[in-house]
Amino acid sequence: MKPFLEKLRQLYPSDRLYEDNARLTPYVSDGLTVFREKPIAVVMPLDSDEVVDTLKLCHEFCVPFVARGSGTSLSGGSLPIDEGIVISLNRLNRILSIDPDNRTARVQPGVINAHVSAAVTQHNLYFAPDPSSQSVCTIGGNLAFNSGGAHCLKYGMTSNHVLGIKVALPDGEIVHLGNDSLENVGPDCVGLFVGSEGLFGIALEIQLRLLPIPESFRTILASYDSLEAAGEAVGTVVASGILPGAMEIMDKLAIEAAEAAVNAGYPQDAEALLIIELDGEAAAVEAEFTALTAAIEQTQAKEIRIAQDNDERLLIWKGRKSAFSAVGRLSPDYLVQDGVVPRSKLGEALKEISRLGSESKLRVANVFHAGDGNLHPLILFDGKEKGALEKAEALAGKILRLCLKLGGSITGEHGVGVEKKAFMPEMFSEADLDAFKRIRQAIDPHEISNRGKMLPGHEAPALSHSGPHPLEKAGIISRM
Amino acid sequence: MENDFKLHEPQTIAELQSLIREASIISLNTRKDSPSPPNTITLSLSGFQKIVEYQPEEYTITVEAGAKVSDVISILDEQGQYLPFDPPFIDKYSTIGGMIANGYSGPGGNRYGILRDFILGLTFIDGLGNRIKTGGKVVKNAAGFDVPKLMVGSQASLGVITEATFKVFPLPETYRTILFRFDTFESGHAALLALGRSRFTLDALDLDSQGSLVIRLSGQSDSMDVRIQALETLIGRSHEVFSEDKSIWTTSLKLQAFPQAGLLLKIPSSPTSIRKIEAELAPYSTQRRYSIGGFVSWVHSDNSVCELSELLQKLDLAAQIVSGDTIEHVIGTDHPRAFYDRIKQALDPQRKFANIYKK
Amino acid sequence: MLHNISETALTPEYSGMIKPIESCVHCGFCLPTCPTYSTMGDEMNSPRGRIFLIKETLEGRMDPSEIEPFIDNCLGCLACVSSCPSGVEYGELITPYRAWSESTRERSFTEKLQRFALLKTIPHPSRFRAASKIAHFFKPIARHLPKGFGAMIELAPEELPPKHEFKDHYPAIGPQRGQVALLIGCAQQALAPRINAAAIRVLTRNGIEVVIPKSQGCCGSLAMHIGESKEACRAARKNFDAFPTDVDAIITTAAGCGSGMKEYTHLFAGQDIEEQIQANAFSSKVMDICEYLDQIGFIPPKTNDSAEIKVAYHDACHLAHAQKIRSAPRSLLQSVTGITLLEPAEWEICCGSAGSYNIEHPDTAKELGRRKVANLYDTGADIIATGNIGCLAQIEFHSKDKDTPIRVVHTVELLDEVDRKERC
């Protein structure tokens, strides 16, 4: 490792190369703190050339690296790699150009998601993907994990909003994927790169697609006496043929937490809350709104509220987007799951999750993208209690299996990361995983780019608690 | 070559796998007019036409790759649903597998996105004969590499698609197609730019070389007149009524209206770059049509592939050959080549399938 | 967040540090609002990073000396508290941690001298006046002195307003609605006695009797926020004795003092029970001038002056983040005829003053000061209002190179019945 570090020191001044304990320690975790691993160094490149030089060095010495933005991954996607380095992209945070006529913006990977929309709002444009962490998370991370958000239902995920990428492959070779068009010739390489969880190298420049800000919004809150009733209401709305911009559900625990965090004004007596937003041309939205209210009236809503102005609308969303972190008020620790079920199985899934929760004697808060069937059960536990983390992880595993059994997926938008890679063999066959591995190795023969993420195999992450991880016990993962 | 032609029609996945394992060169003849090299085994997926799963309330459909696109469209239509990317160049022979491999999207891509935005899951047989299932059947899924998207536009160069799952949308209550006629391409183009930046949510926005702008609106019927009035205010002139029927787009406005002979190219473009394309390509082509709000250009030409390829390179553009008497797949620039070559090596190490780039 | 801090390892006065560590879920929502993270861009200079480092230190995995620079870099602005969805009270971690680590800390002679100089001048108006005069002579050589001293001299005001003597007691004008005691503060008393004078006029005109305890002293916030908790306790005790307990409220016009005095409860945590009760009682009476006026129902000044003024309101961190007071000053200002309120970009980011931060970390403080002034000037305001003397001085200092510097005033000055032409 010494010769590698010596060369790294030639590349970076000491204020952009961290090797001491105090400066490495804060990088041991991202948004998922149950996994912790200390890198051998953290570097802070200032431009693309420095990134490429760093990759060439890593390739030469077979040193694994992970690119990191704001470290908000909920699947451990930016967890450092043992004996590896962290490439912090926070200073590659420039919006390089904005093209209002083509509705595109070219940005560096360290740009914060919300900053893109802020920079183009003067042109009446915005960047549609809106993960709850959008005020913090970076475009590079959105790209790597194909981040979603509340408005995926109508507008799709990050992948649907990336037109072109300048990529540094894991050996430092530069390649341009896509272009400035929605269309493409040849295989959709941009499509493959987005969501590859950092296994194919580092995006240096990203051409984003922007959308005109909708002329009009209608945001509706409907409260229900049970989570199931809210779930069924989603079915009613979908069946009516209306395509809302977003359809979200929060349960009582999540409402309580969000309310404590931002005073969003949610009804406090509701067991479940359904948030529906329509957007588009004013005339079209008004016509849809009439149809939507008619549909909701058929459901068992006990109260229907409509946001009266934009401030009220933003407050409703602020509450929803703070919900995950706000659950920190209810419990010292929690695990967030991200499974997806077919929309018609929502009610069934929620009932079973609640049953599994009480069986494990753990509280589960629910806040999720109902329109997409993308669940976010938050499993609350107290890490100080012996065996609590293991119990929570076991419940998380049961929930993931439930999603698969119902024909869904183990992750809708948080990615596999380290957290769910042990479940990949349950979703994919050996041949499928082998194909993934072949693609990975063709692009990254030494497997240095974010080693240990998404694909099963390789070293298990360091765990903060003592005793073997339940997945270790099951023989699925192992620790060095 | 015509004499060697033998169509293989496997009936099971196992049969298909062994055919691929044994063959040295495989063609799916996705472009019927392109000649195949000798010793080619040409496959037909006519044995794979099933609708695997369709629950309308899920707004997803899973079909085998040999299913006819027209059949899928009518099955969806019966339930009041559709593929919002308007698959173009569809005739009674067009299959779902061919549609994905070609990767074309019609004018409707303007509203919600193109083919790649609607594909959720995909199963294929790679060059080694392995059956690989990727993506999922739910509308949102971030597990594993997004191979379903990769296969869109892969032109049968990475594997044989056997099954796919799509996201579908509810059919709008009504459609309205209107036309704004301009004197020149430039003034039509200016209106296209203004509309692109505006808050209008148009189903389709197409422009032709003569400056005719065709717009499709969809939605609740009682909002239509107000929306059209607002459009007229923005554009500053009145419209000509085309039709309230969506089928107008597959009859008089269909992309098939291009001449049968000669080359038809698909060129990814942007709202601003189509001006350059119109100016530079006019001397080399007979017809041009700008679709999806300017994000794709369909160009028909009687010139040689070589000449066009050089011209496109000069303009830093790439094109896919839709039809024409050539074995070329992609001409012009080849920026993603280094990435493509690595993936090709992973999925088709023995080079049994075509290569989309010239050697 | 999972931790292994042994609760018995911390004495009662420091055990409050565990709760914020437990509440932090490491989501990172604090990052973009943290002034050091937004200027330095690295994890150890973020609230999330500092919490993690403190956790490691309290777990015994790291030595306090290792994390010193990153703890020192923190301005204590508490913007992270406002942006935290999990409700982490970062202030209840950083302040006790600074005191906890101070006991084992080895400081250089210059550092010690600088801290000594700070604590022995700023809280004492007469010494502060004298020191400012001395500093004036050193201005030409400021850049040759050690950084902190250089900054101190550079920041020292060019000239001070004449000394202002306050009476013990100001009766309410008209029917009496309440009675308050006013903390006149230390640095503010020397730098801008006009603020308290305005506060007294506004209060009495609103029917509030104002008493000014003679023997009052510095509130101790400055010492508290740099880890000198003994010094802070001494200052607090002096005020416990000086202030009457039967008033409706103890009013301050400086956000820093208000936030510090509201924290007395934490300062005396784990100490003598009688003192804890006294601290609680005192803290519960403390109110910022705007908070109080808004609560009693402020009667805006009657005016025939029709002049329109555009006011950019700057949120002082210790008012907005630490005391969570944002709407009161705004609604007070908006109630005054002719005032249009403007909101600068990045309201949540600190101006860099932060107690004595601009003396201890002049480089970061300068960058933040320039950034804040740029945002305020971008609003096109006629005047800038804020609720803290530190911010006021910092904004004035960084406006110096502007062609036409905009006047900076305390919010309460705009609530006063002075002819508006004089203000702009």
mmCIF file with all atom_site columns, C-alpha atoms in Angstrom, chain A residues 244-376:
data_model
loop_
_atom_site.group_PDB
_atom_site.id
_atom_site.type_symbol
_atom_site.label_atom_id
_atom_site.label_alt_id
_atom_site.label_comp_id
_atom_site.label_asym_id
_atom_site.label_entity_id
_atom_site.label_seq_id
_atom_site.pdbx_PDB_ins_code
_atom_site.Cartn_x
_atom_site.Cartn_y
_atom_site.Cartn_z
_atom_site.occupancy
_atom_site.B_iso_or_equiv
_atom_site.pdbx_formal_charge
_atom_site.auth_seq_id
_atom_site.auth_comp_id
_atom_site.auth_asym_id
_atom_site.auth_atom_id
_atom_site.pdbx_PDB_model_num
ATOM 1   C CA . PRO A 1 244 ? -51.333 11.864  -10.711 1.00 0.00 ? 244 PRO A CA 1
ATOM 2   C CA . GLY A 1 245 ? -47.828 13.295  -10.383 1.00 0.00 ? 245 GLY A CA 1
ATOM 3   C CA . ALA A 1 246 ? -47.486 11.619  -6.997  1.00 0.00 ? 246 ALA A CA 1
ATOM 4   C CA . MET A 1 247 ? -49.401 9.356   -4.640  1.00 0.00 ? 247 MET A CA 1
ATOM 5   C CA . GLU A 1 248 ? -47.924 8.898   -1.185  1.00 0.00 ? 248 GLU A CA 1
ATOM 6   C CA . ILE A 1 249 ? -49.066 7.204   2.012   1.00 0.00 ? 249 ILE A CA 1
ATOM 7   C CA . MET A 1 250 ? -47.906 7.815   5.574   1.00 0.00 ? 250 MET A CA 1
ATOM 8   C CA . ASP A 1 251 ? -49.069 5.870   8.593   1.00 0.00 ? 251 ASP A CA 1
ATOM 9   C CA . LYS A 1 252 ? -49.746 7.146   12.101  1.00 0.00 ? 252 LYS A CA 1
ATOM 10  C CA . LEU A 1 253 ? -46.178 6.818   13.354  1.00 0.00 ? 253 LEU A CA 1
ATOM 11  C CA . ALA A 1 254 ? -44.767 8.568   10.317  1.00 0.00 ? 254 ALA A CA 1
ATOM 12  C CA . ILE A 1 255 ? -47.365 11.351  10.574  1.00 0.00 ? 255 ILE A CA 1
ATOM 13  C CA . GLU A 1 256 ? -46.486 11.845  14.225  1.00 0.00 ? 256 GLU A CA 1
ATOM 14  C CA . ALA A 1 257 ? -42.753 12.054  13.467  1.00 0.00 ? 257 ALA A CA 1
ATOM 15  C CA . ALA A 1 258 ? -43.106 14.363  10.479  1.00 0.00 ? 258 ALA A CA 1
ATOM 16  C CA . GLU A 1 259 ? -45.470 16.616  12.372  1.00 0.00 ? 259 GLU A CA 1
ATOM 17  C CA . ALA A 1 260 ? -42.967 16.931  15.224  1.00 0.00 ? 260 ALA A CA 1
ATOM 18  C CA . ALA A 1 261 ? -40.223 17.772  12.731  1.00 0.00 ? 261 ALA A CA 1
ATOM 19  C CA . VAL A 1 262 ? -41.870 20.402  10.541  1.00 0.00 ? 262 VAL A CA 1
ATOM 20  C CA . ASN A 1 263 ? -45.452 21.113  11.739  1.00 0.00 ? 263 ASN A CA 1
ATOM 21  C CA . ALA A 1 264 ? -46.824 20.246  8.359   1.00 0.00 ? 264 ALA A CA 1
ATOM 22  C CA . GLY A 1 265 ? -50.394 20.516  9.610   1.00 0.00 ? 265 GLY A CA 1
ATOM 23  C CA . TYR A 1 266 ? -51.303 16.895  8.885   1.00 0.00 ? 266 TYR A CA 1
ATOM 24  C CA . PRO A 1 267 ? -54.534 15.631  10.478  1.00 0.00 ? 267 PRO A CA 1
ATOM 25  C CA . GLN A 1 268 ? -53.450 14.155  13.818  1.00 0.00 ? 268 GLN A CA 1
ATOM 26  C CA . ASP A 1 269 ? -56.312 11.735  14.252  1.00 0.00 ? 269 ASP A CA 1
ATOM 27  C CA . ALA A 1 270 ? -55.637 9.812   11.047  1.00 0.00 ? 270 ALA A CA 1
ATOM 28  C CA . GLU A 1 271 ? -54.381 6.244   11.016  1.00 0.00 ? 271 GLU A CA 1
ATOM 29  C CA . ALA A 1 272 ? -53.154 6.816   7.491   1.00 0.00 ? 272 ALA A CA 1
ATOM 30  C CA . LEU A 1 273 ? -52.753 9.740   5.184   1.00 0.00 ? 273 LEU A CA 1
ATOM 31  C CA . LEU A 1 274 ? -52.880 9.709   1.401   1.00 0.00 ? 274 LEU A CA 1
ATOM 32  C CA . ILE A 1 275 ? -51.202 12.583  -0.440  1.00 0.00 ? 275 ILE A CA 1
ATOM 33  C CA . ILE A 1 276 ? -52.116 12.967  -4.089  1.00 0.00 ? 276 ILE A CA 1
ATOM 34  C CA . GLU A 1 277 ? -50.747 15.628  -6.385  1.00 0.00 ? 277 GLU A CA 1
ATOM 35  C CA . LEU A 1 278 ? -51.938 16.525  -9.844  1.00 0.00 ? 278 LEU A CA 1
ATOM 36  C CA . ASP A 1 279 ? -49.820 18.698  -12.089 1.00 0.00 ? 279 ASP A CA 1
ATOM 37  C CA . GLY A 1 280 ? -49.849 19.989  -15.621 1.00 0.00 ? 280 GLY A CA 1
ATOM 38  C CA . GLU A 1 281 ? -51.654 22.572  -17.718 1.00 0.00 ? 281 GLU A CA 1
ATOM 39  C CA . ALA A 1 282 ? -54.166 24.476  -15.609 1.00 0.00 ? 282 ALA A CA 1
ATOM 40  C CA . ALA A 1 283 ? -57.192 23.493  -17.689 1.00 0.00 ? 283 ALA A CA 1
ATOM 41  C CA . ALA A 1 284 ? -56.175 19.845  -17.743 1.00 0.00 ? 284 ALA A CA 1
ATOM 42  C CA . VAL A 1 285 ? -55.464 19.789  -14.010 1.00 0.00 ? 285 VAL A CA 1
ATOM 43  C CA . GLU A 1 286 ? -58.866 21.286  -13.189 1.00 0.00 ? 286 GLU A CA 1
ATOM 44  C CA . ALA A 1 287 ? -60.617 18.662  -15.297 1.00 0.00 ? 287 ALA A CA 1
ATOM 45  C CA . GLU A 1 288 ? -58.579 15.886  -13.629 1.00 0.00 ? 288 GLU A CA 1
ATOM 46  C CA . PHE A 1 289 ? -59.215 17.365  -10.225 1.00 0.00 ? 289 PHE A CA 1
ATOM 47  C CA . THR A 1 290 ? -62.974 17.033  -10.687 1.00 0.00 ? 290 THR A CA 1
ATOM 48  C CA . ALA A 1 291 ? -62.540 13.395  -11.681 1.00 0.00 ? 291 ALA A CA 1
ATOM 49  C CA . LEU A 1 292 ? -60.124 12.760  -8.818  1.00 0.00 ? 292 LEU A CA 1
ATOM 50  C CA . THR A 1 293 ? -62.333 14.206  -6.102  1.00 0.00 ? 293 THR A CA 1
ATOM 51  C CA . ALA A 1 294 ? -65.189 12.100  -7.435  1.00 0.00 ? 294 ALA A CA 1
ATOM 52  C CA . ALA A 1 295 ? -62.945 9.019   -7.180  1.00 0.00 ? 295 ALA A CA 1
ATOM 53  C CA . ILE A 1 296 ? -61.781 9.853   -3.644  1.00 0.00 ? 296 ILE A CA 1
ATOM 54  C CA . GLU A 1 297 ? -65.333 10.397  -2.488  1.00 0.00 ? 297 GLU A CA 1
ATOM 55  C CA . GLN A 1 298 ? -65.996 6.763   -3.292  1.00 0.00 ? 298 GLN A CA 1
ATOM 56  C CA . THR A 1 299 ? -63.272 5.731   -0.846  1.00 0.00 ? 299 THR A CA 1
ATOM 57  C CA . GLN A 1 300 ? -63.628 5.715   2.929   1.00 0.00 ? 300 GLN A CA 1
ATOM 58  C CA . ALA A 1 301 ? -61.802 9.001   3.417   1.00 0.00 ? 301 ALA A CA 1
ATOM 59  C CA . LYS A 1 302 ? -62.779 10.606  6.696   1.00 0.00 ? 302 LYS A CA 1
ATOM 60  C CA . GLU A 1 303 ? -61.359 13.976  5.812   1.00 0.00 ? 303 GLU A CA 1
ATOM 61  C CA . ILE A 1 304 ? -60.222 15.558  2.559   1.00 0.00 ? 304 ILE A CA 1
ATOM 62  C CA . ARG A 1 305 ? -58.065 18.662  2.520   1.00 0.00 ? 305 ARG A CA 1
ATOM 63  C CA . ILE A 1 306 ? -56.768 20.612  -0.409  1.00 0.00 ? 306 ILE A CA 1
ATOM 64  C CA . ALA A 1 307 ? -53.643 22.761  -0.272  1.00 0.00 ? 307 ALA A CA 1
ATOM 65  C CA . GLN A 1 308 ? -54.819 26.353  -0.597  1.00 0.00 ? 308 GLN A CA 1
ATOM 66  C CA . ASP A 1 309 ? -51.587 27.865  -1.873  1.00 0.00 ? 309 ASP A CA 1
ATOM 67  C CA . ASN A 1 310 ? -48.044 27.011  -2.865  1.00 0.00 ? 310 ASN A CA 1
ATOM 68  C CA . ASP A 1 311 ? -46.697 27.502  0.672   1.00 0.00 ? 311 ASP A CA 1
ATOM 69  C CA . GLU A 1 312 ? -49.161 24.979  1.999   1.00 0.00 ? 312 GLU A CA 1
ATOM 70  C CA . ARG A 1 313 ? -48.252 22.586  -0.796  1.00 0.00 ? 313 ARG A CA 1
ATOM 71  C CA . LEU A 1 314 ? -44.529 22.925  -0.055  1.00 0.00 ? 314 LEU A CA 1
ATOM 72  C CA . LEU A 1 315 ? -45.159 22.347  3.643   1.00 0.00 ? 315 LEU A CA 1
ATOM 73  C CA . ILE A 1 316 ? -47.052 19.128  2.899   1.00 0.00 ? 316 ILE A CA 1
ATOM 74  C CA . TRP A 1 317 ? -44.059 17.921  0.898   1.00 0.00 ? 317 TRP A CA 1
ATOM 75  C CA . LYS A 1 318 ? -41.549 19.098  3.473   1.00 0.00 ? 318 LYS A CA 1
ATOM 76  C CA . GLY A 1 319 ? -43.303 16.939  6.047   1.00 0.00 ? 319 GLY A CA 1
ATOM 77  C CA . ARG A 1 320 ? -43.339 13.944  3.749   1.00 0.00 ? 320 ARG A CA 1
ATOM 78  C CA . LYS A 1 321 ? -39.682 14.389  2.801   1.00 0.00 ? 321 LYS A CA 1
ATOM 79  C CA . SER A 1 322 ? -38.548 14.769  6.394   1.00 0.00 ? 322 SER A CA 1
ATOM 80  C CA . ALA A 1 323 ? -40.375 11.640  7.480   1.00 0.00 ? 323 ALA A CA 1
ATOM 81  C CA . PHE A 1 324 ? -37.463 9.171   7.345   1.00 0.00 ? 324 PHE A CA 1
ATOM 82  C CA . SER A 1 325 ? -35.100 11.257  9.410   1.00 0.00 ? 325 SER A CA 1
ATOM 83  C CA . ALA A 1 326 ? -37.915 12.436  11.652  1.00 0.00 ? 326 ALA A CA 1
ATOM 84  C CA . VAL A 1 327 ? -38.481 8.860   12.721  1.00 0.00 ? 327 VAL A CA 1
ATOM 85  C CA . GLY A 1 328 ? -35.199 9.383   14.596  1.00 0.00 ? 328 GLY A CA 1
ATOM 86  C CA . ARG A 1 329 ? -37.411 11.192  17.134  1.00 0.00 ? 329 ARG A CA 1
ATOM 87  C CA . LEU A 1 330 ? -39.427 8.052   17.786  1.00 0.00 ? 330 LEU A CA 1
ATOM 88  C CA . SER A 1 331 ? -36.597 5.606   18.131  1.00 0.00 ? 331 SER A CA 1
ATOM 89  C CA . PRO A 1 332 ? -32.833 5.752   18.606  1.00 0.00 ? 332 PRO A CA 1
ATOM 90  C CA . ASP A 1 333 ? -32.262 3.417   15.667  1.00 0.00 ? 333 ASP A CA 1
ATOM 91  C CA . TYR A 1 334 ? -34.150 2.197   12.658  1.00 0.00 ? 334 TYR A CA 1
ATOM 92  C CA . LEU A 1 335 ? -33.714 0.332   9.398   1.00 0.00 ? 335 LEU A CA 1
ATOM 93  C CA . VAL A 1 336 ? -35.418 1.592   6.234   1.00 0.00 ? 336 VAL A CA 1
ATOM 94  C CA . GLN A 1 337 ? -36.592 -0.951  3.722   1.00 0.00 ? 337 GLN A CA 1
ATOM 95  C CA . ASP A 1 338 ? -37.349 -0.216  0.082   1.00 0.00 ? 338 ASP A CA 1
ATOM 96  C CA . GLY A 1 339 ? -39.167 -3.235  -1.365  1.00 0.00 ? 339 GLY A CA 1
ATOM 97  C CA . VAL A 1 340 ? -41.684 -2.984  -4.164  1.00 0.00 ? 340 VAL A CA 1
ATOM 98  C CA . VAL A 1 341 ? -44.901 -4.939  -4.610  1.00 0.00 ? 341 VAL A CA 1
ATOM 99  C CA . PRO A 1 342 ? -47.420 -4.965  -7.449  1.00 0.00 ? 342 PRO A CA 1
ATOM 100 C CA . ARG A 1 343 ? -49.867 -2.145  -6.766  1.00 0.00 ? 343 ARG A CA 1
ATOM 101 C CA . SER A 1 344 ? -52.840 -4.465  -6.413  1.00 0.00 ? 344 SER A CA 1
ATOM 102 C CA . LYS A 1 345 ? -51.009 -6.303  -3.616  1.00 0.00 ? 345 LYS A CA 1
ATOM 103 C CA . LEU A 1 346 ? -50.408 -3.173  -1.509  1.00 0.00 ? 346 LEU A CA 1
ATOM 104 C CA . GLY A 1 347 ? -53.137 -3.933  1.017   1.00 0.00 ? 347 GLY A CA 1
ATOM 105 C CA . GLU A 1 348 ? -51.987 -7.528  1.408   1.00 0.00 ? 348 GLU A CA 1
ATOM 106 C CA . ALA A 1 349 ? -48.340 -6.480  1.821   1.00 0.00 ? 349 ALA A CA 1
ATOM 107 C CA . LEU A 1 350 ? -49.125 -3.856  4.453   1.00 0.00 ? 350 LEU A CA 1
ATOM 108 C CA . LYS A 1 351 ? -51.226 -6.290  6.471   1.00 0.00 ? 351 LYS A CA 1
ATOM 109 C CA . GLU A 1 352 ? -48.481 -8.896  6.394   1.00 0.00 ? 352 GLU A CA 1
ATOM 110 C CA . ILE A 1 353 ? -45.786 -6.370  7.353   1.00 0.00 ? 353 ILE A CA 1
ATOM 111 C CA . SER A 1 354 ? -47.846 -5.324  10.335  1.00 0.00 ? 354 SER A CA 1
ATOM 112 C CA . ARG A 1 355 ? -48.285 -8.967  11.322  1.00 0.00 ? 355 ARG A CA 1
ATOM 113 C CA . LEU A 1 356 ? -44.556 -9.672  10.940  1.00 0.00 ? 356 LEU A CA 1
ATOM 114 C CA . GLY A 1 357 ? -43.810 -6.568  13.012  1.00 0.00 ? 357 GLY A CA 1
ATOM 115 C CA . SER A 1 358 ? -45.953 -7.620  15.932  1.00 0.00 ? 358 SER A CA 1
ATOM 116 C CA . GLU A 1 359 ? -44.589 -11.153 15.667  1.00 0.00 ? 359 GLU A CA 1
ATOM 117 C CA . SER A 1 360 ? -41.068 -9.727  16.080  1.00 0.00 ? 360 SER A CA 1
ATOM 118 C CA . LYS A 1 361 ? -42.273 -7.309  18.779  1.00 0.00 ? 361 LYS A CA 1
ATOM 119 C CA . LEU A 1 362 ? -40.880 -4.378  16.786  1.00 0.00 ? 362 LEU A CA 1
ATOM 120 C CA . ARG A 1 363 ? -42.624 -1.190  15.781  1.00 0.00 ? 363 ARG A CA 1
ATOM 121 C CA . VAL A 1 364 ? -42.795 -0.528  12.054  1.00 0.00 ? 364 VAL A CA 1
ATOM 122 C CA . ALA A 1 365 ? -43.546 2.925   10.627  1.00 0.00 ? 365 ALA A CA 1
ATOM 123 C CA . ASN A 1 366 ? -44.712 3.143   7.022   1.00 0.00 ? 366 ASN A CA 1
ATOM 124 C CA . VAL A 1 367 ? -44.202 5.992   4.612   1.00 0.00 ? 367 VAL A CA 1
ATOM 125 C CA . PHE A 1 368 ? -44.155 5.117   0.960   1.00 0.00 ? 368 PHE A CA 1
ATOM 126 C CA . HIS A 1 369 ? -44.703 5.783   -2.711  1.00 0.00 ? 369 HIS A CA 1
ATOM 127 C CA . ALA A 1 370 ? -48.103 4.160   -2.969  1.00 0.00 ? 370 ALA A CA 1
ATOM 128 C CA . GLY A 1 371 ? -48.605 4.891   -6.640  1.00 0.00 ? 371 GLY A CA 1
ATOM 129 C CA . ASP A 1 372 ? -45.539 2.813   -7.486  1.00 0.00 ? 372 ASP A CA 1
ATOM 130 C CA . GLY A 1 373 ? -46.087 0.081   -4.901  1.00 0.00 ? 373 GLY A CA 1
ATOM 131 C CA . ASN A 1 374 ? -42.741 1.134   -3.447  1.00 0.00 ? 374 ASN A CA 1
ATOM 132 C CA . LEU A 1 375 ? -42.880 0.428   0.298   1.00 0.00 ? 375 LEU A CA 1
ATOM 133 C CA . HIS A 1 376 ? -40.673 2.050   2.902   1.00 0.00 ? 376 HIS A CA 1
#
